[in-house]
Each structure stands twice: as structure tokens, then as C-alpha cells.
XYZ file of C-alpha atoms in Angstrom:
516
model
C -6.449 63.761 0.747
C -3.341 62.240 -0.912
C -3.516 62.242 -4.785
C -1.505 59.673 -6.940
C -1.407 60.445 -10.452
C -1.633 57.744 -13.326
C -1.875 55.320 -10.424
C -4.565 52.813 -9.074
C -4.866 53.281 -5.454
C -5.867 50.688 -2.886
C -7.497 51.533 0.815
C -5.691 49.319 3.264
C -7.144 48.726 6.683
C -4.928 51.043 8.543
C -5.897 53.837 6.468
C -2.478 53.463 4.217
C -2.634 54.313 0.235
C -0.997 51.266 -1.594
C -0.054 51.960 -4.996
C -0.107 50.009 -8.521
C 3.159 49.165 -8.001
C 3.925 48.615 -4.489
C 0.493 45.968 -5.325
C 2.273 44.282 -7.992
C 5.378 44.086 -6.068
C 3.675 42.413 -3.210
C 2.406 39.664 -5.779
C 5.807 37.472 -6.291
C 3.678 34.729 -7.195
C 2.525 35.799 -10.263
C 6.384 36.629 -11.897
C 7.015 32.781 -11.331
C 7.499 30.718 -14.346
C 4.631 28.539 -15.543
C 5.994 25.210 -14.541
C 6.578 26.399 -10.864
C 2.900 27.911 -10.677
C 1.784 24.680 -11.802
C 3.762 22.714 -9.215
C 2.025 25.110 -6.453
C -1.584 24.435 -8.222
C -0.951 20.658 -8.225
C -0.853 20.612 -4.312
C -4.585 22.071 -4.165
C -7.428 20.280 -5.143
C -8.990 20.699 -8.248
C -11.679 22.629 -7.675
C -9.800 25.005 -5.319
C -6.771 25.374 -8.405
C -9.590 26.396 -10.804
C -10.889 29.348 -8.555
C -7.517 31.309 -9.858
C -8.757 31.548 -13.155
C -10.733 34.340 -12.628
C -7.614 36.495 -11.676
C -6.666 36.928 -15.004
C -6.255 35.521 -18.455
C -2.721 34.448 -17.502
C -3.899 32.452 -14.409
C -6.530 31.373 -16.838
C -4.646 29.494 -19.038
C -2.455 28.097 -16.887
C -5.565 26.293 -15.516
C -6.499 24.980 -18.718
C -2.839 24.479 -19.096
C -2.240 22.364 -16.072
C -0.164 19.117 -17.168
C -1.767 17.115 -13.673
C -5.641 16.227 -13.441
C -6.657 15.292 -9.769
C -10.259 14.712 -9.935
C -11.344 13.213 -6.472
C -14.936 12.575 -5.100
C -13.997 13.597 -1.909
C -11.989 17.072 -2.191
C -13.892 17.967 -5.604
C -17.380 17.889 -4.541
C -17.830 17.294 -1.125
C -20.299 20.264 -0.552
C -22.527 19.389 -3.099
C -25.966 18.454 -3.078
C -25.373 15.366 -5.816
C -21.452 15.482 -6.009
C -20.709 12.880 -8.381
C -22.639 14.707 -11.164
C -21.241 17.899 -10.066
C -17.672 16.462 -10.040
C -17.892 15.113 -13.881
C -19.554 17.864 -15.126
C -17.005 19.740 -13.658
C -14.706 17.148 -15.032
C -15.761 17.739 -18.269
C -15.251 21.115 -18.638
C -11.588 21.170 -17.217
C -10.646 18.907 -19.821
C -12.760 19.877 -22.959
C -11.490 23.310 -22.865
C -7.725 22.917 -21.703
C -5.092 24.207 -23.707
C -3.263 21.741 -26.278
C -0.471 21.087 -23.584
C 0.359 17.612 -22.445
C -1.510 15.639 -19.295
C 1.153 14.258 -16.830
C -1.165 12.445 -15.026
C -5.133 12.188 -14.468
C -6.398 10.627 -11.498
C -10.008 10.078 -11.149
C -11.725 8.751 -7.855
C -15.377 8.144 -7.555
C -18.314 6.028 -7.136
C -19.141 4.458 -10.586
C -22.351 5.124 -12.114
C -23.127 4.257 -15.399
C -24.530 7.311 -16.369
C -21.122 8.282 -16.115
C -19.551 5.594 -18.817
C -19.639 8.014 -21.975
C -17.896 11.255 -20.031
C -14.886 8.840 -18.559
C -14.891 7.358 -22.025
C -14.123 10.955 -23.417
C -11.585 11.762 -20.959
C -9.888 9.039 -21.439
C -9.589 9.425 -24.521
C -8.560 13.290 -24.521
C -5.802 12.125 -22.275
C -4.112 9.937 -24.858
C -4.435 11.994 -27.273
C -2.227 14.325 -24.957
C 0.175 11.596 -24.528
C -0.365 10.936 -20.974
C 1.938 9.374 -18.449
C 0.234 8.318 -15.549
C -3.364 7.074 -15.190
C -5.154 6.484 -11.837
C -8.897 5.781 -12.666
C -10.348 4.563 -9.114
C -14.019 3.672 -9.017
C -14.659 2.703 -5.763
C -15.039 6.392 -4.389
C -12.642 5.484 -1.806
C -8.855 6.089 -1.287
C -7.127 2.867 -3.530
C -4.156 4.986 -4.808
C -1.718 6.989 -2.800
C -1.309 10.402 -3.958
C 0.974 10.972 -7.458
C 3.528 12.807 -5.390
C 4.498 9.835 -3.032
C 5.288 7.480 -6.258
C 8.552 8.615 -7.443
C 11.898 9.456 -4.863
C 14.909 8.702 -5.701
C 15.152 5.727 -4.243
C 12.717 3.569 -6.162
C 12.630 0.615 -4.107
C 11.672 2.451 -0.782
C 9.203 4.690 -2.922
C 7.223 1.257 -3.321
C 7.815 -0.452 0.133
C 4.129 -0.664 1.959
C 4.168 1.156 5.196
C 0.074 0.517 6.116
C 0.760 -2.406 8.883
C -2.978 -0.922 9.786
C -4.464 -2.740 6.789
C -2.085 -5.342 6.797
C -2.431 -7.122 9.359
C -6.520 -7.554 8.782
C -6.093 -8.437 5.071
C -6.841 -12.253 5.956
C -8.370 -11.879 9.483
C -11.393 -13.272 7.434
C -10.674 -14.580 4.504
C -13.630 -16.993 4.033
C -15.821 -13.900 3.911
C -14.017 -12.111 1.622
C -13.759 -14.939 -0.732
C -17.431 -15.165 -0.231
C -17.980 -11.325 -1.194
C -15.707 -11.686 -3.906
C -17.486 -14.280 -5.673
C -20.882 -13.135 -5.153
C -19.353 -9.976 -6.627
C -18.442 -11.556 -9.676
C -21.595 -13.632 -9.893
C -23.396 -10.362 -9.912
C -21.390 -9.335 -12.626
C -21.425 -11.742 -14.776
C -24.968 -11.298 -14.415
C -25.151 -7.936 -15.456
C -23.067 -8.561 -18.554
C -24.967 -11.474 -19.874
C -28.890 -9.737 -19.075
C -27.889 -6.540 -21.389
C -24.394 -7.534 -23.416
C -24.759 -4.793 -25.791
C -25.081 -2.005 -23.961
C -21.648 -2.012 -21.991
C -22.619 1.681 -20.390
C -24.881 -0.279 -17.833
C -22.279 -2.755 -16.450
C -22.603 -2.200 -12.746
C -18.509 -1.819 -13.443
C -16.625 0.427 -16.202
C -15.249 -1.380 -18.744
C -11.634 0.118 -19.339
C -11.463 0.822 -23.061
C -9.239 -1.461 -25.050
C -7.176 1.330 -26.873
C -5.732 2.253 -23.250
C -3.897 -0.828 -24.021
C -2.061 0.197 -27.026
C -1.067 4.042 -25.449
C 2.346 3.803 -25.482
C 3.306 6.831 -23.726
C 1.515 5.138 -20.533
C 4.314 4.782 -17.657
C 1.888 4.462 -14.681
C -1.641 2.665 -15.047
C -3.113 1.772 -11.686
C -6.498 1.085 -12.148
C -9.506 -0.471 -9.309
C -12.893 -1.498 -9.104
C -13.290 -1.780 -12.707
C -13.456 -4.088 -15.861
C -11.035 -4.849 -18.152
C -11.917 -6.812 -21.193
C -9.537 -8.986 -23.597
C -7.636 -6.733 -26.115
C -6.636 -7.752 -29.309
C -2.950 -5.824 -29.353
C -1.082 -4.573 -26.531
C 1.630 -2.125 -26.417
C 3.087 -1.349 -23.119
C 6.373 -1.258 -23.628
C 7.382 2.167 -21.938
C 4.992 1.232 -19.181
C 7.119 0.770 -15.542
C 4.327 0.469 -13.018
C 1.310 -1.629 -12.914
C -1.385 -1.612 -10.160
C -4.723 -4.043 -10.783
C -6.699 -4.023 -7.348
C -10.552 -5.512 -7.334
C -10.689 -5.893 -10.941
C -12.365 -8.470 -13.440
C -9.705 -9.484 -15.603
C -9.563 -12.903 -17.370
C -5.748 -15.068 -16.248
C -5.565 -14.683 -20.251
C -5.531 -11.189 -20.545
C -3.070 -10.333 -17.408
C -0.583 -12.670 -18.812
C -1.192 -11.002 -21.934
C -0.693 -7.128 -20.065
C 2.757 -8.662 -18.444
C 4.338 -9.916 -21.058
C 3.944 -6.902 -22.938
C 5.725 -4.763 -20.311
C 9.132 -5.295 -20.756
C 10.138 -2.269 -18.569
C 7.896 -3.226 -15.935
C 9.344 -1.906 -11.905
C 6.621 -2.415 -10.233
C 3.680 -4.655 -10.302
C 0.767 -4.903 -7.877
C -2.299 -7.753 -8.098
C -4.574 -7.665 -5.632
C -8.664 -9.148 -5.044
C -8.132 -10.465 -8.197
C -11.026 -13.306 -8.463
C -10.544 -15.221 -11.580
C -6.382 -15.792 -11.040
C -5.963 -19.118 -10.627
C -2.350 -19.153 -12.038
C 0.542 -16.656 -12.329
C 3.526 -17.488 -14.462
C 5.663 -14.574 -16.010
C 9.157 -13.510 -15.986
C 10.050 -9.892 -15.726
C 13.517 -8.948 -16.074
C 13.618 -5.067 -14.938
C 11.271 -5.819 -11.989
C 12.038 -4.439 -8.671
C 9.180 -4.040 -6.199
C 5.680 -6.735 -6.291
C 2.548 -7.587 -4.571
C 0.486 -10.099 -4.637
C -2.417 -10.401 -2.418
C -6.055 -11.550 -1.565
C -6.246 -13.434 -4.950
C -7.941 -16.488 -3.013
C -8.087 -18.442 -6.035
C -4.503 -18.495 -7.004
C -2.903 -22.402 -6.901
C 0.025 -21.741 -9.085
C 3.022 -19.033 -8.842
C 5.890 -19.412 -10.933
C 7.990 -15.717 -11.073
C 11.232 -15.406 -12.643
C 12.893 -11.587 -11.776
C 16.410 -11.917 -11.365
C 16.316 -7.843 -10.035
C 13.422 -8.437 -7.594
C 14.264 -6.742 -4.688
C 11.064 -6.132 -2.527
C 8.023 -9.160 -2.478
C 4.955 -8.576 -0.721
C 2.820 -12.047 -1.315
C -0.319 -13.373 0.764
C 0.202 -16.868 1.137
C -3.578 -18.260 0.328
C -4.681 -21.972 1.443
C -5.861 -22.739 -2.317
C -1.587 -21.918 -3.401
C 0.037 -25.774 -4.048
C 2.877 -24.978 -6.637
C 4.602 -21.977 -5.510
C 8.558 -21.264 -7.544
C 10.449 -18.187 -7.080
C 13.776 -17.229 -8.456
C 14.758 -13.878 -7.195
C 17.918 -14.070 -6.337
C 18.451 -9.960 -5.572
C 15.605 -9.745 -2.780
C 16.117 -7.590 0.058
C 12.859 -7.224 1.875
C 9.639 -9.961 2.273
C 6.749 -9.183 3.825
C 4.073 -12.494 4.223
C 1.265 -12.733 4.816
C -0.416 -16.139 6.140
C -4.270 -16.997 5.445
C -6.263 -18.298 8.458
C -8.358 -20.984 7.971
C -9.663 -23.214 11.066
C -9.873 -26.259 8.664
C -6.436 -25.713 7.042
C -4.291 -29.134 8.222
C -1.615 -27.240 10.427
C 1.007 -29.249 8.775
C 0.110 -28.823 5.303
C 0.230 -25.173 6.266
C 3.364 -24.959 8.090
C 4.548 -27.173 4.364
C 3.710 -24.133 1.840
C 5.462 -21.673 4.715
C 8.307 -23.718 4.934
C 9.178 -23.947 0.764
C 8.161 -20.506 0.209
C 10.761 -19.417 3.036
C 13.461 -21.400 1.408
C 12.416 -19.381 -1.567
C 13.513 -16.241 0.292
C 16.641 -17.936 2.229
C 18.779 -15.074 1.234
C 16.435 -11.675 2.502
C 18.140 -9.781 5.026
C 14.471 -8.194 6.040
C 12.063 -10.565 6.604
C 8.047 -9.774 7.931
C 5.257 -12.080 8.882
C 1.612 -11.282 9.538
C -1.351 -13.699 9.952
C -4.733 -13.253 12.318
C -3.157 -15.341 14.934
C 0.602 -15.566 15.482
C 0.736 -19.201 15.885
C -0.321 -19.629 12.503
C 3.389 -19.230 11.923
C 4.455 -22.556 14.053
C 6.650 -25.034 11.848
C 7.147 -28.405 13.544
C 10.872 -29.500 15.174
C 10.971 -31.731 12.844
C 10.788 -29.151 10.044
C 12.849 -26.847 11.689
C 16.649 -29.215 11.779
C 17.546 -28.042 8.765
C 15.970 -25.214 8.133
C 18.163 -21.782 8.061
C 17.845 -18.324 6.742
C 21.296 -17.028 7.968
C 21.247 -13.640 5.760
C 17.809 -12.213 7.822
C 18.993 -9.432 9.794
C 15.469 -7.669 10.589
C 12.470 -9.606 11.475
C 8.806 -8.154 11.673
C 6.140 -10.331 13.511
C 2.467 -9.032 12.849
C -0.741 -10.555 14.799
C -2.538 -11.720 17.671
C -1.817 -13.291 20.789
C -2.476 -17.086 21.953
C -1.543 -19.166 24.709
C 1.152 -20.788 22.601
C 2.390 -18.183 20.610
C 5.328 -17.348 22.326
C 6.887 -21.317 21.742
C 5.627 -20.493 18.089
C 7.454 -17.515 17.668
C 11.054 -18.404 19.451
C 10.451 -22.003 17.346
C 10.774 -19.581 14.291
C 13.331 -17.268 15.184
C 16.139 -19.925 15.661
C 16.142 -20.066 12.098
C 17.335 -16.841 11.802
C 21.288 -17.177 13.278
C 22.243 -13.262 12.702
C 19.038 -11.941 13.850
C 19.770 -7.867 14.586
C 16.964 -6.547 15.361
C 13.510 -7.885 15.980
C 9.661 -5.858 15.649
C 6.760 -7.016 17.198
C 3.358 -5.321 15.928
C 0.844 -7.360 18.648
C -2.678 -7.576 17.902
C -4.135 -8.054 21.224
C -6.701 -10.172 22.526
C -10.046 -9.619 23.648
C -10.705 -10.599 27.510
C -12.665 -13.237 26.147
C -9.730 -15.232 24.801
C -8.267 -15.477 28.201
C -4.836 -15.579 27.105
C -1.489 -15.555 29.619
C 1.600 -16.317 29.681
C 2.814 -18.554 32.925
C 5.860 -17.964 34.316
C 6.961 -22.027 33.806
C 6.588 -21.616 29.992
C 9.046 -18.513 30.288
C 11.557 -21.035 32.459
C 11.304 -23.575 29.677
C 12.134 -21.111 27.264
C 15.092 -19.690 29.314
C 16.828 -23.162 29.097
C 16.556 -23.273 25.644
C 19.559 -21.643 23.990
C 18.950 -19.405 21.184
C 22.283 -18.344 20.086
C 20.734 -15.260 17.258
C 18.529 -13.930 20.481
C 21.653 -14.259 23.291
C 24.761 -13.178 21.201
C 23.543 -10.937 18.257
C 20.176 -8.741 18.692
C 20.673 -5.250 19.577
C 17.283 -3.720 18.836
C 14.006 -4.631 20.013
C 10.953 -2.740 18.933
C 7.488 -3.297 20.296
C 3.911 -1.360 18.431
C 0.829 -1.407 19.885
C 1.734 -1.410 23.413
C -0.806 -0.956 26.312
C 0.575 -2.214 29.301
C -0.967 -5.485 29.458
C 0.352 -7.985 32.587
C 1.572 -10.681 29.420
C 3.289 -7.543 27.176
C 5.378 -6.517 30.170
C 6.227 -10.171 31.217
C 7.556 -10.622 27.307
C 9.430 -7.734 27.392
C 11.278 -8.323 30.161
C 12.076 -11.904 29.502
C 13.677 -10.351 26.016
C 15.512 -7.790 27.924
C 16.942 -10.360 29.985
C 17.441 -12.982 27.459
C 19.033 -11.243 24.957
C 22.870 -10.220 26.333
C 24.065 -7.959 23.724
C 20.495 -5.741 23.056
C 21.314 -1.952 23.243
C 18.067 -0.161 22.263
C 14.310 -0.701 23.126
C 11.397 1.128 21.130
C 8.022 1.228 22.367
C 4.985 2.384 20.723
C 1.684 2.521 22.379
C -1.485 3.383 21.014
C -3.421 4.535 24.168
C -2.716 7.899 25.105
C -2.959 7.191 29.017
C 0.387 5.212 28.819
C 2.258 8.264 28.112
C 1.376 9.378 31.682
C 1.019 5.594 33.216
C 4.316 6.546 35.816
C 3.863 3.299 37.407
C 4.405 0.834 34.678
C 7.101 3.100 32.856
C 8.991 2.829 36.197
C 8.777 -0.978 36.774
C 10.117 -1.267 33.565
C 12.943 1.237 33.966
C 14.155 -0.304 37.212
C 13.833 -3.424 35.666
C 16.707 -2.315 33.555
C 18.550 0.550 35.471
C 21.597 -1.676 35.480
C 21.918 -2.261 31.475
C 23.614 -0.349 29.541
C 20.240 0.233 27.197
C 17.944 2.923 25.528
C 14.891 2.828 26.237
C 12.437 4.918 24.202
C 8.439 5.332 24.574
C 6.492 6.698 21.828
């Protein structure tokens, strides 16, 4: 038998003596720097980070040492008998007994008990006293806030652009039940507050603590499903993002939050109940949504750096004034309402549009794509001659195609143009006869004949009406050089005999074609 002297010796499976030192050379992860060790532990969930504390009192305190918090419901306690108890006790620990080094971030994401209100309370508080960042307190249990990692790129504005046309397009599919919800929601909690109004640990909803308010070291405070009560001060004034989504906050205190955030880049309002008006100007602001408040009948935004707006256009909205002269990219979305006055409606799109004349990348999503008509007479002198990219999100009627081409003459250097279809059920017996498709032929629509090049189609699936649209476009449009197709049934991949009625279609064009 081999003998190593004033060495630790290691059986390996082969039957091969491994050394002290050929061990410790093997472990390159451990002669890393702190602050890359804790850029590998932030990738892992919590739980799974803290399991390397028992490898040594070096891996031990750079648990305790960690300057990100990720506590999440789902990852942190998933395989526990009661996991939300497990997760803040858990919680608790990880934060009591870390090492005076300061918090980057804490995220927290779970389902809101109020048995619960004291141990947030305390972490909260430990994290300001560490001069924290960035705050995500989510109490919905559910997934409200995209992971830390995804916020900052270097290019800000696309960091913030919304890429979930998933959720989207159903954020007003039915918005008289979620109005509903809402306020039944709030009735319930004003309820709560007023039957025990001392003891704020049994609101059904945390109550953010005032002092939050006044932590100015806060950058990033996105915050959901939660309460947030009038503050006496407010200092924000390093803050640059903002995120409020399904929170009880009075139109006092919000205007109150914004116009103490003078560095503000990014603001996001959304399920907001109680707004009824919005009126602030932000300066440094560059990326903003505003959505699902239901309520809202004023807007008034001045941000002369705005460049990306993301606004849900809500029946109850009468006085609506922009002035952002630096947009780039819109994305609207258009509430459907059976006893909305088609006019009126086609009114508020019309002003907010002129609004947003100058965009070069324009979207619109509603339930139903007609919702999107505007009336001839409307349309004579209505232009947005800067639009270059147009996204068209929702689902098909009878009349929708006049609808849509009615729109797009407004848009006279129209490059390339998306269509995200929302199909519909057999039910709604929609088609598309081959007369309206002659009518439209005649009609000349100089951005469609002489300037698109790209067409792009999503949710695909062969359908006799999707393949007579394409086509028309193909032939329509003169100059169009590329065609994208995304399907989301598998079984068109492999469908041979549509994807070659459409290819011969177009064997003599000079065009890609490309299925997805």
C-alpha cells in the first residue's frame, strides 16, 4: 500500500490516491475573490447558496456576507410541509446573523400573512440600515418582478421595453371584471382597516413602513400587492426606478412619491384603484407604464426625455396631454367595452395618437382588432409620417381587415409591419371573402405598395383566412423582401402541404421566407 507522509489522502473511485494538494488544486473555486464567489452564489437560490456554508468558515461568511437577498416562495421552500413559515424563519436567520456588509438588493416573494408583518418589518428595516439599493417586496406569492439581473444593460431603454405580448394582449380582454375584482378588493380592505385600525399587523395587506420613504440610498423600489400609507416626509431623490403594481395608495401620496424623485428613469403604475388623476412632470424620465388603472380620467405628463410609453387607454380617460417630444417606441393598449360609443372611442384614440405623431415604433393591442377602426372622416387629416414599425395585437372579426388597412394609411413610411393574431373560436364564424380582398386591392395604399419590406406574422396555424391575408400582403406590397412566420402549433412545422402552397405562391419574388 502506497504511503504519503504529512499528507491527507483521498480514495478515488478508480482506486487512485489523491493528495492534499492535488485536492486543493482541483478546487479553483475557492482561490476566487469574494466579489466573484458572490456573483456565482447570486445565480442559485437562496436556500441552495446557504448549503456552502458548511464547507468552511470562509464559505461561511461569505454567506452571511452576501450583498444580494433573493428570498422567493417558490425556489426557497417549495419542499416544505408549511413553506411560508419555513421561508421567513429561514429569512430571518440569513439576515439577523449576516456580516455588517452592505445589501445590494433584497427581493422577497410570498403569500402575505399577517403573522408575518413583524419579521418583514425587521428586515426591512435591517436592510436600510445596510444602505440598500434595490427593494423588491412582492406579496402576491406569484412572479410580479423580473429577476434583478435582467434590470440593468447597458442600454437602459431596451433593459425596460416589455417583451410579454402573452400577457399583453389579455390585459383588457375583460376589463369590466377586473374593475369589478378590483373594487371589491378594495372594499374588502377598507373593511379590514376600519373593523381593527390599531392593530395594522392584521390588514389582509402589509402596510409598507413609512421610513422606506425617507431611505435615501433606495435606487430601485418595486413593490406589489401591498399597502402604502401617507408619509409625512419623503426623500427619494437618488431613487431611478419606480414599480407600484396592485397597490392601495391614495392619488395624494403617489403625487407626493413622484415629485420627490427627481432622478426618476423609469416609472411603472399598474391596477392602481384609487387613481383617478395623474399629473407630474419628470425631467430624467425615460421608460413608463401605465396600465389597468380603470379609474383614471385625467393624464397630464410632461418628460421632455421620454423615450418608451406603454399606456392602457381606459373608457373612464377624458383629458389625456402628453408632451414627450423624444419618444421612440408606443405600445397601446385599447379597453373593450360593448357599451363604449364607437366614436367616442375612436375620439380618445385619435388625440392620444396625435400625442405620439412623431414615434417611429408604434404597437396596438385591444380584445378585438376592430376596436382600432377610426372613421374616414377622422382619418383626412390624420398622419403619423415618422412610424416606421407597426405592431397589431388581437383578435379577428369579419371587418377587421377594412379596420386595420383604414389605420395603416396613416402611416406613409411604414417599413415593416407585425401582426400578433388572436384567433377566433369556430363559434365566431369569421372569414374573409374574396370581394372584400378586391375592394381592398383597388384602394391604393402608397406606405403598403412602395415602402414595406418586412412582414412578420405570430401565432400562425394555418387557418383558410391567415393564408388568404398573407398572400394578399405578399402581393400587395411591391417592394417587401422578408416574411417571418411564427406558429404556435407544433404540427405546422411538418404541415408540407400548406408550407408549399405558400412557397409556390411566391417562387417568383425575390423574398425570404422564414418559418419559426
Amino acid at each position: 500500500m502506497e504511503k504519503v507522509t504529512g499528507k491527507c489522502r483521498h480514495k478515488l473511485e478508480d482506486g487512485e490516491i489523491l493528495t492534499k494538494d492535488e485536492n486543493e488544486q482541483s478546487d479553483q473555486i475557492s482561490k476566487l475573490c469574494n466579489a466573484i464567489i458572490h456573483h456565482i452564489l447570486s445565480f442559485l437560490p437562496v436556500r441552495d447558496a446557504a448549503k456552502t456554508s458548511i464547507l468552511s468558515k470562509r464559505w461561511r461568511k461569505l454567506f452571511h456576507s452576501m450583498p444580494i437577498l433573493d428570498f422567493d416562495q417558490k425556489t426557497g421552500g417549495a419542499l416544505m410541509t408549511h413553506p411560508n413559515r419555513a421561508l421567513v424563519d429561514f429569512m430571518s436567520a440569513s439576515i439577523f446573523f449576516r456580516e455588517h456588509a452592505p445589501i445590494n438588493l433584497l427581493r422577497i416573494s410570498l403569500d402575505y400573512s399577517s403573522s408575518f408583518y413583524f419579521p418583514i418589518r425587521q428586515w426591512i428595516h435591517i436592510s436600510m440600515k445596510f444602505n440598500v439599493l434595490e427593494m423588491y417586496l412582492d406579496f402576491s406569492g406569484g412572479d410580479s418582478f423580473l429577476q434583478y439581473r435582467t434590470l440593468y444593460v447597458s442600454d437602459k431603454l431596451q433593459a425596460y421595453y416589455c417583451a410579454d405580448d402573452n400577457q399583453v394582449r389579455w390585459d383588457y380582454d375583460s376589463n369590466t371584471d377586473e374593475s369589478d375584482s378590483a373594487e371589491e378588493s378594495d372594499s374588502e380592505s377598507d373593511e379590514s382597516s376600519s373593523s381593527d385600525s390599531d392593530d395594522e399587523s392584521q390588514n389582509s395587506r402589509f402596510i409598507i413602513l413609512p421610513a422606506l420613504f425617507n431611505s435615501g440610498s433606495l435606487r430601485v423600489l418595486k413593490l406589489a400587492k401591498c399597502n402604502i400609507p401617507d408619509a409625512d416626509s419623503m426623500a427619494l431623490g437618488n431613487l431611478i426606478c419606480l414599480v407600484l403594481r396592485d397597490v392601495d395608495i391614495s392619488e395624494k401620496m403617489l403625487h407626493q412619491m413622484l415629485s420627490s424623485c427627481c432622478m426618476l428613469e423609469n416609472l411603472e403604475l399598474r391596477l392602481i384603484p384609487e387613481l383617478k388623476k395623474l399629473e407630474f412632470s419628470a425631467p430624467k424620465l425615460l421608460s413608463m407604464t401605465l396600465e389597468c388603472c380603470h379609474s383614471l380620467k385625467k393624464v397630464s405628463i410632461d418628460a421632455q426625455g421620454l423615450q418608451y410609453f406603454k399606456f392602457g387607454l381606459s373608457n373612464t380617460t377624458k383629458d389625456l396631454s402628453l408632451q414627450v417630444p423624444s419618444l421612440v417606441k408606443a405600445e397601446i393598449g385599447l379597453c373593450h367595452n360593448i357599451n363604449c360609443n364607437v366614436r367616442h372611442r375612436a375620439d380618445r384614440l385619435v388625440n392620444l395618437l396625435k400625442d405620439l405623431s412623431h414615434v417611429k415604433d408604434l404597437s396596438l393591442y385591444s380584445k378585438f382588432l376592430n376596436d382600432m377602426s377610426i372613421p374616414k372622416s377622422q382619418m383626412k387629416n390624420f398622419t403619423m409620417p415618422t412610424v416606421r414599425r407597426f405592431k397589431i395585437i388581437g383578435k379577428m372579426r369579419n371587418d377587421t381587415i377594412s379596420a386595420m388597412f383604414g389605420l395603416v394609411k396613416a402611416f406613409d413610411n411604414l417599413e415593416s409591419l407585425h401582426l400578433f393574431i388572436v384567433h377566433p373560436s369556430e363559434s365566431d364564424d369569421v372569414h374573409l371573402e374574396e370581394k372584400q380582398l378586391r375592394k381592398l386591392k383597388s384602394t391604393s395604399i402608397s406606405c403598403l405598395e412602395s415602402r414595406l419590406k418586412e412582414l412578420k406574422v405570430e401565432g400562425f396555424e394555418g387557418t383558410d383566412i391567415e393564408i388568404k391575408l398573407i398572400k394578399f400582403l405578399v402581393d400587395y406590397c411591391k417592394v417587401l423582401a422578408k416574411v417571418d412566420i411564427e406558429t404556435y402549433t407544433p404540427s405546422f412545422l411538418t404541415h408540407g402541404e400548406i408550407k408549399a402552397n405558400l412557397l409556390n405562391q411566391w417562387s417568383s419574388k425575390d423574398l425570404e421566407v422564414n418559418y419559426n
